[in-house]
XYZ file of C-alpha atoms in Angstrom:
212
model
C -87.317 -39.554 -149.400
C -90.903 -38.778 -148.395
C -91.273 -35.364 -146.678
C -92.648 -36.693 -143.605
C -89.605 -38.666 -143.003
C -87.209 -35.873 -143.216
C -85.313 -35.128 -140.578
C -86.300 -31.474 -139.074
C -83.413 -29.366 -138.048
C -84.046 -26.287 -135.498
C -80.780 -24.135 -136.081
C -79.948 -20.801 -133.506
C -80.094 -17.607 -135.982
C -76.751 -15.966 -135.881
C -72.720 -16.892 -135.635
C -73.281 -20.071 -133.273
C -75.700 -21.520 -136.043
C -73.674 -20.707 -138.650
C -70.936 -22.697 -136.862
C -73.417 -25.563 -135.962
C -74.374 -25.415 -139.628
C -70.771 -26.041 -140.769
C -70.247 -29.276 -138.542
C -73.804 -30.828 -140.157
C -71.966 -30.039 -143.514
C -68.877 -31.538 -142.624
C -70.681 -34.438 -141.110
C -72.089 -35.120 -144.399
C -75.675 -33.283 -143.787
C -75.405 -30.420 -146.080
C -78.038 -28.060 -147.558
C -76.490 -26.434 -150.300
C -79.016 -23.713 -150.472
C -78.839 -22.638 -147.220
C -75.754 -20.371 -148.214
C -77.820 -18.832 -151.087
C -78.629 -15.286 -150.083
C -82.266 -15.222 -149.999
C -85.588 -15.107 -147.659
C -86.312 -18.167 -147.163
C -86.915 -19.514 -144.221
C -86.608 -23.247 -144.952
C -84.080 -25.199 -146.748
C -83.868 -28.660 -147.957
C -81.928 -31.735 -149.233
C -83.801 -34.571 -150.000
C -80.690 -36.533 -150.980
C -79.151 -36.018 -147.193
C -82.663 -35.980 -145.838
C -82.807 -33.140 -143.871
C -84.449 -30.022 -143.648
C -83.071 -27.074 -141.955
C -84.662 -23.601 -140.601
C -83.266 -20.625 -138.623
C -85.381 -19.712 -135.221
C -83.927 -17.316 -132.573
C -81.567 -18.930 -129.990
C -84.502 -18.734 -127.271
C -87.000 -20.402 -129.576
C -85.040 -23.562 -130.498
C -86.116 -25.210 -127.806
C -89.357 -24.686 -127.858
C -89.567 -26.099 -131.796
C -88.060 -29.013 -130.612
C -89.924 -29.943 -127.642
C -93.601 -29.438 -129.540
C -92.166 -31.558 -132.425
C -92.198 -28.677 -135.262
C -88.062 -29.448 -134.932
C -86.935 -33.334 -134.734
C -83.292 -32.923 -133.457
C -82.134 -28.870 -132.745
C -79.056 -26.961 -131.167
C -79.517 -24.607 -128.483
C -77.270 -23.351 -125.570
C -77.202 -25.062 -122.319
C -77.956 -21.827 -120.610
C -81.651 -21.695 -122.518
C -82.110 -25.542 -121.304
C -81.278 -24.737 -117.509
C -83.678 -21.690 -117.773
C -86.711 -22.991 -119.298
C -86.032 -26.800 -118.449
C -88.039 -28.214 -121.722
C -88.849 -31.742 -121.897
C -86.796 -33.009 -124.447
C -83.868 -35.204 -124.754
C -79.833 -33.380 -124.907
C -77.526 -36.469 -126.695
C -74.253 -33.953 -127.545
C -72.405 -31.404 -126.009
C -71.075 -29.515 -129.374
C -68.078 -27.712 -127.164
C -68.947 -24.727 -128.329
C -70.807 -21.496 -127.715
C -68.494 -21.556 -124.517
C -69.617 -19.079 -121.835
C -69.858 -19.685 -117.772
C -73.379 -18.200 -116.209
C -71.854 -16.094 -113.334
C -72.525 -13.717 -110.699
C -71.062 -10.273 -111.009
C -71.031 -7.709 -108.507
C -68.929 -4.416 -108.441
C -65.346 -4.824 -107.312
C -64.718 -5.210 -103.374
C -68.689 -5.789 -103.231
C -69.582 -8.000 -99.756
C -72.775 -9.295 -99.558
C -74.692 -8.631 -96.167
C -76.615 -11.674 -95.035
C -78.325 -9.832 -93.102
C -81.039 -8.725 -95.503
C -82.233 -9.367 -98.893
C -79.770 -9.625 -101.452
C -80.922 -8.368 -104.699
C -80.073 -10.119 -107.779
C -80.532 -8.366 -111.900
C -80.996 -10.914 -114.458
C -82.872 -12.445 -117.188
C -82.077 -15.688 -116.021
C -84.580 -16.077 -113.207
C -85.060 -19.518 -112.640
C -81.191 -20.464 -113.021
C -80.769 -17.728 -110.442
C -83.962 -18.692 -108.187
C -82.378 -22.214 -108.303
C -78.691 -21.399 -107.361
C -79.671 -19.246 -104.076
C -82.457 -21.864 -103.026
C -79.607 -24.283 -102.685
C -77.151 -22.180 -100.520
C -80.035 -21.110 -98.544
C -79.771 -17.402 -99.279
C -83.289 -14.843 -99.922
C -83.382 -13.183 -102.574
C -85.271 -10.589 -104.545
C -85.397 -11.038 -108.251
C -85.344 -8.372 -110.706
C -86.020 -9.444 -114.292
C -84.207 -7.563 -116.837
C -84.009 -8.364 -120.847
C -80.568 -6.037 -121.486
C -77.732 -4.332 -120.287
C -77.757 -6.325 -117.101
C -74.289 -4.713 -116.347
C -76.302 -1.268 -115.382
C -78.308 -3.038 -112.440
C -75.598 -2.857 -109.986
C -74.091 0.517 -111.278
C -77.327 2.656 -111.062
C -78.059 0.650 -107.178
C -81.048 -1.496 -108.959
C -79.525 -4.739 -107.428
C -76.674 -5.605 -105.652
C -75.703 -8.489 -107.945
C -76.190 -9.562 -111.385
C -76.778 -13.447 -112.786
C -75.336 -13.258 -116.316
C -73.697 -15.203 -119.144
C -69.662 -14.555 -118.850
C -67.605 -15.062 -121.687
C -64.447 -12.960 -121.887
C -65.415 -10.798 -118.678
C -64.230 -7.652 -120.471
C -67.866 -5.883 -120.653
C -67.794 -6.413 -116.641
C -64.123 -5.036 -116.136
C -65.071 -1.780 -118.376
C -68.041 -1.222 -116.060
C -65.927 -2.116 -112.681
C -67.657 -5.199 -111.761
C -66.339 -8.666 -111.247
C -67.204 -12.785 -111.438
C -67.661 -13.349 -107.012
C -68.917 -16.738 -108.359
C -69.031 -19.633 -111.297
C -72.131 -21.201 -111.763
C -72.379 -23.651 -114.275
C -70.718 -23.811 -117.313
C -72.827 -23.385 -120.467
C -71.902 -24.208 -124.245
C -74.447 -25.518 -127.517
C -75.928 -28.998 -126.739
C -77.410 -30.943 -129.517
C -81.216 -32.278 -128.309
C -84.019 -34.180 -129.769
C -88.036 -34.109 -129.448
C -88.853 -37.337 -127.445
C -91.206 -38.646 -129.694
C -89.179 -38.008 -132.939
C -86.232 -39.812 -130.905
C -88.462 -43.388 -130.792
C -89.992 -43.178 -133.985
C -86.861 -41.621 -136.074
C -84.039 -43.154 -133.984
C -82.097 -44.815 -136.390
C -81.537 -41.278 -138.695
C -80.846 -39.382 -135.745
C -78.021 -41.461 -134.011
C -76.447 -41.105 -136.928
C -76.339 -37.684 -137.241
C -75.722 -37.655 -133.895
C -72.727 -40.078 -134.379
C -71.268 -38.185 -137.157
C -71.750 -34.653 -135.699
C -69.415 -36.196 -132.488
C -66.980 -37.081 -134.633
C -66.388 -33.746 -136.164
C -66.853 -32.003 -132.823
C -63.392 -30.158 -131.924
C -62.042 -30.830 -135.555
């Protein structure tokens, strides 16, 4: 298969892409030499016709949606934050989180002024409190979001919540569900029309291993 026709692969660095990885095998898209322990950054298999590469969670997106990546996997969460113009085809059902608001236990919010909200999730929280009408003042942090509320930075926090227990240790609490986030599996627009046929059936054959 000619290079150029390859299908490009955009995989999250870290355990999600590992598990991601492990449904394209079992799909029948494997890459041998990705499991060799080496530097490289790219690895290929002309006889499944893919080509794979690691990029940080945040990034896959981006690779995707400026056509360095044909088809990627990225978490919902990135996708609601950054809102990139590409195509999602699969939730994977995995990478299962829910992006919550925290606040300390017995918090009440006062509607009578500002409420101030700790997160790195800006636009997903700008979004939320446009549509119940409520002001807010943003405060854009990159870590340890939990420490916001503690230290009186904000009143709230907008975070990922998986198992809650990080937010139980420090005394806060979930007030409020958002959305819930997990991996979807997306596509460049461009590489959709002009590579369709190779990545429906990836796309077909990664559904059917989903959950197995």
């Amino acid at each position: 298969m000619a290079k150029k026709d390859m299908l490009n692969v955009a995989l999250p660095k870290g355990r999600l892409g590992e598990k991601v990885y492990d449904i394209f095998e079992r799909a029948g898209f494997e890459c041998p030499s990705i499991k060799e322990k080496n530097r490289k950054l790219i690895f290929e298999n002309e006889e499944t016709g893919v080509r794979y590469f690691w990029v940080k969670p945040s990034d896959v997106a981006i690779y995707v949606e400026r056509g360095a990546a044909d088809i990627g996997v990225v978490g919902k969460d990135i996708l609601l934050e950054s809102n990139p113009d590409i195509y999602e085809l699969l939730d994977l059902n995995m990478g299962k989180c829910i992006m919550s608001v925290a606040a300390p236990k017995g918090y009440v919010d006062d509607n009578s002024r500002t409420l101030r909200v700790a997160t790195k999730f800006t636009n997903v929280a700008k979004n939320f409190y446009t549509s119940i009408g409520r002001d807010i003042d943003i405060i854009h942090l990159n870590g340890s979001i939990e420490l916001a509320p503690i230290l009186d930075l904000s009143d709230v926090i907008v975070d990922l919540v998986e198992t809650g227990t990080t937010l139980r240790e420090n005394n806060l609490e979930v007030i409020e569900e958002i959305v819930p986030i997990s991996a979807r599996f997306i596509s460049n627009k461009s590489s959709f029309k002009f590579k369709n046929q190779q990545i429906e059936k990836v796309v077909k054959a990664m559904a059917e291993k989903v959950g197995k």
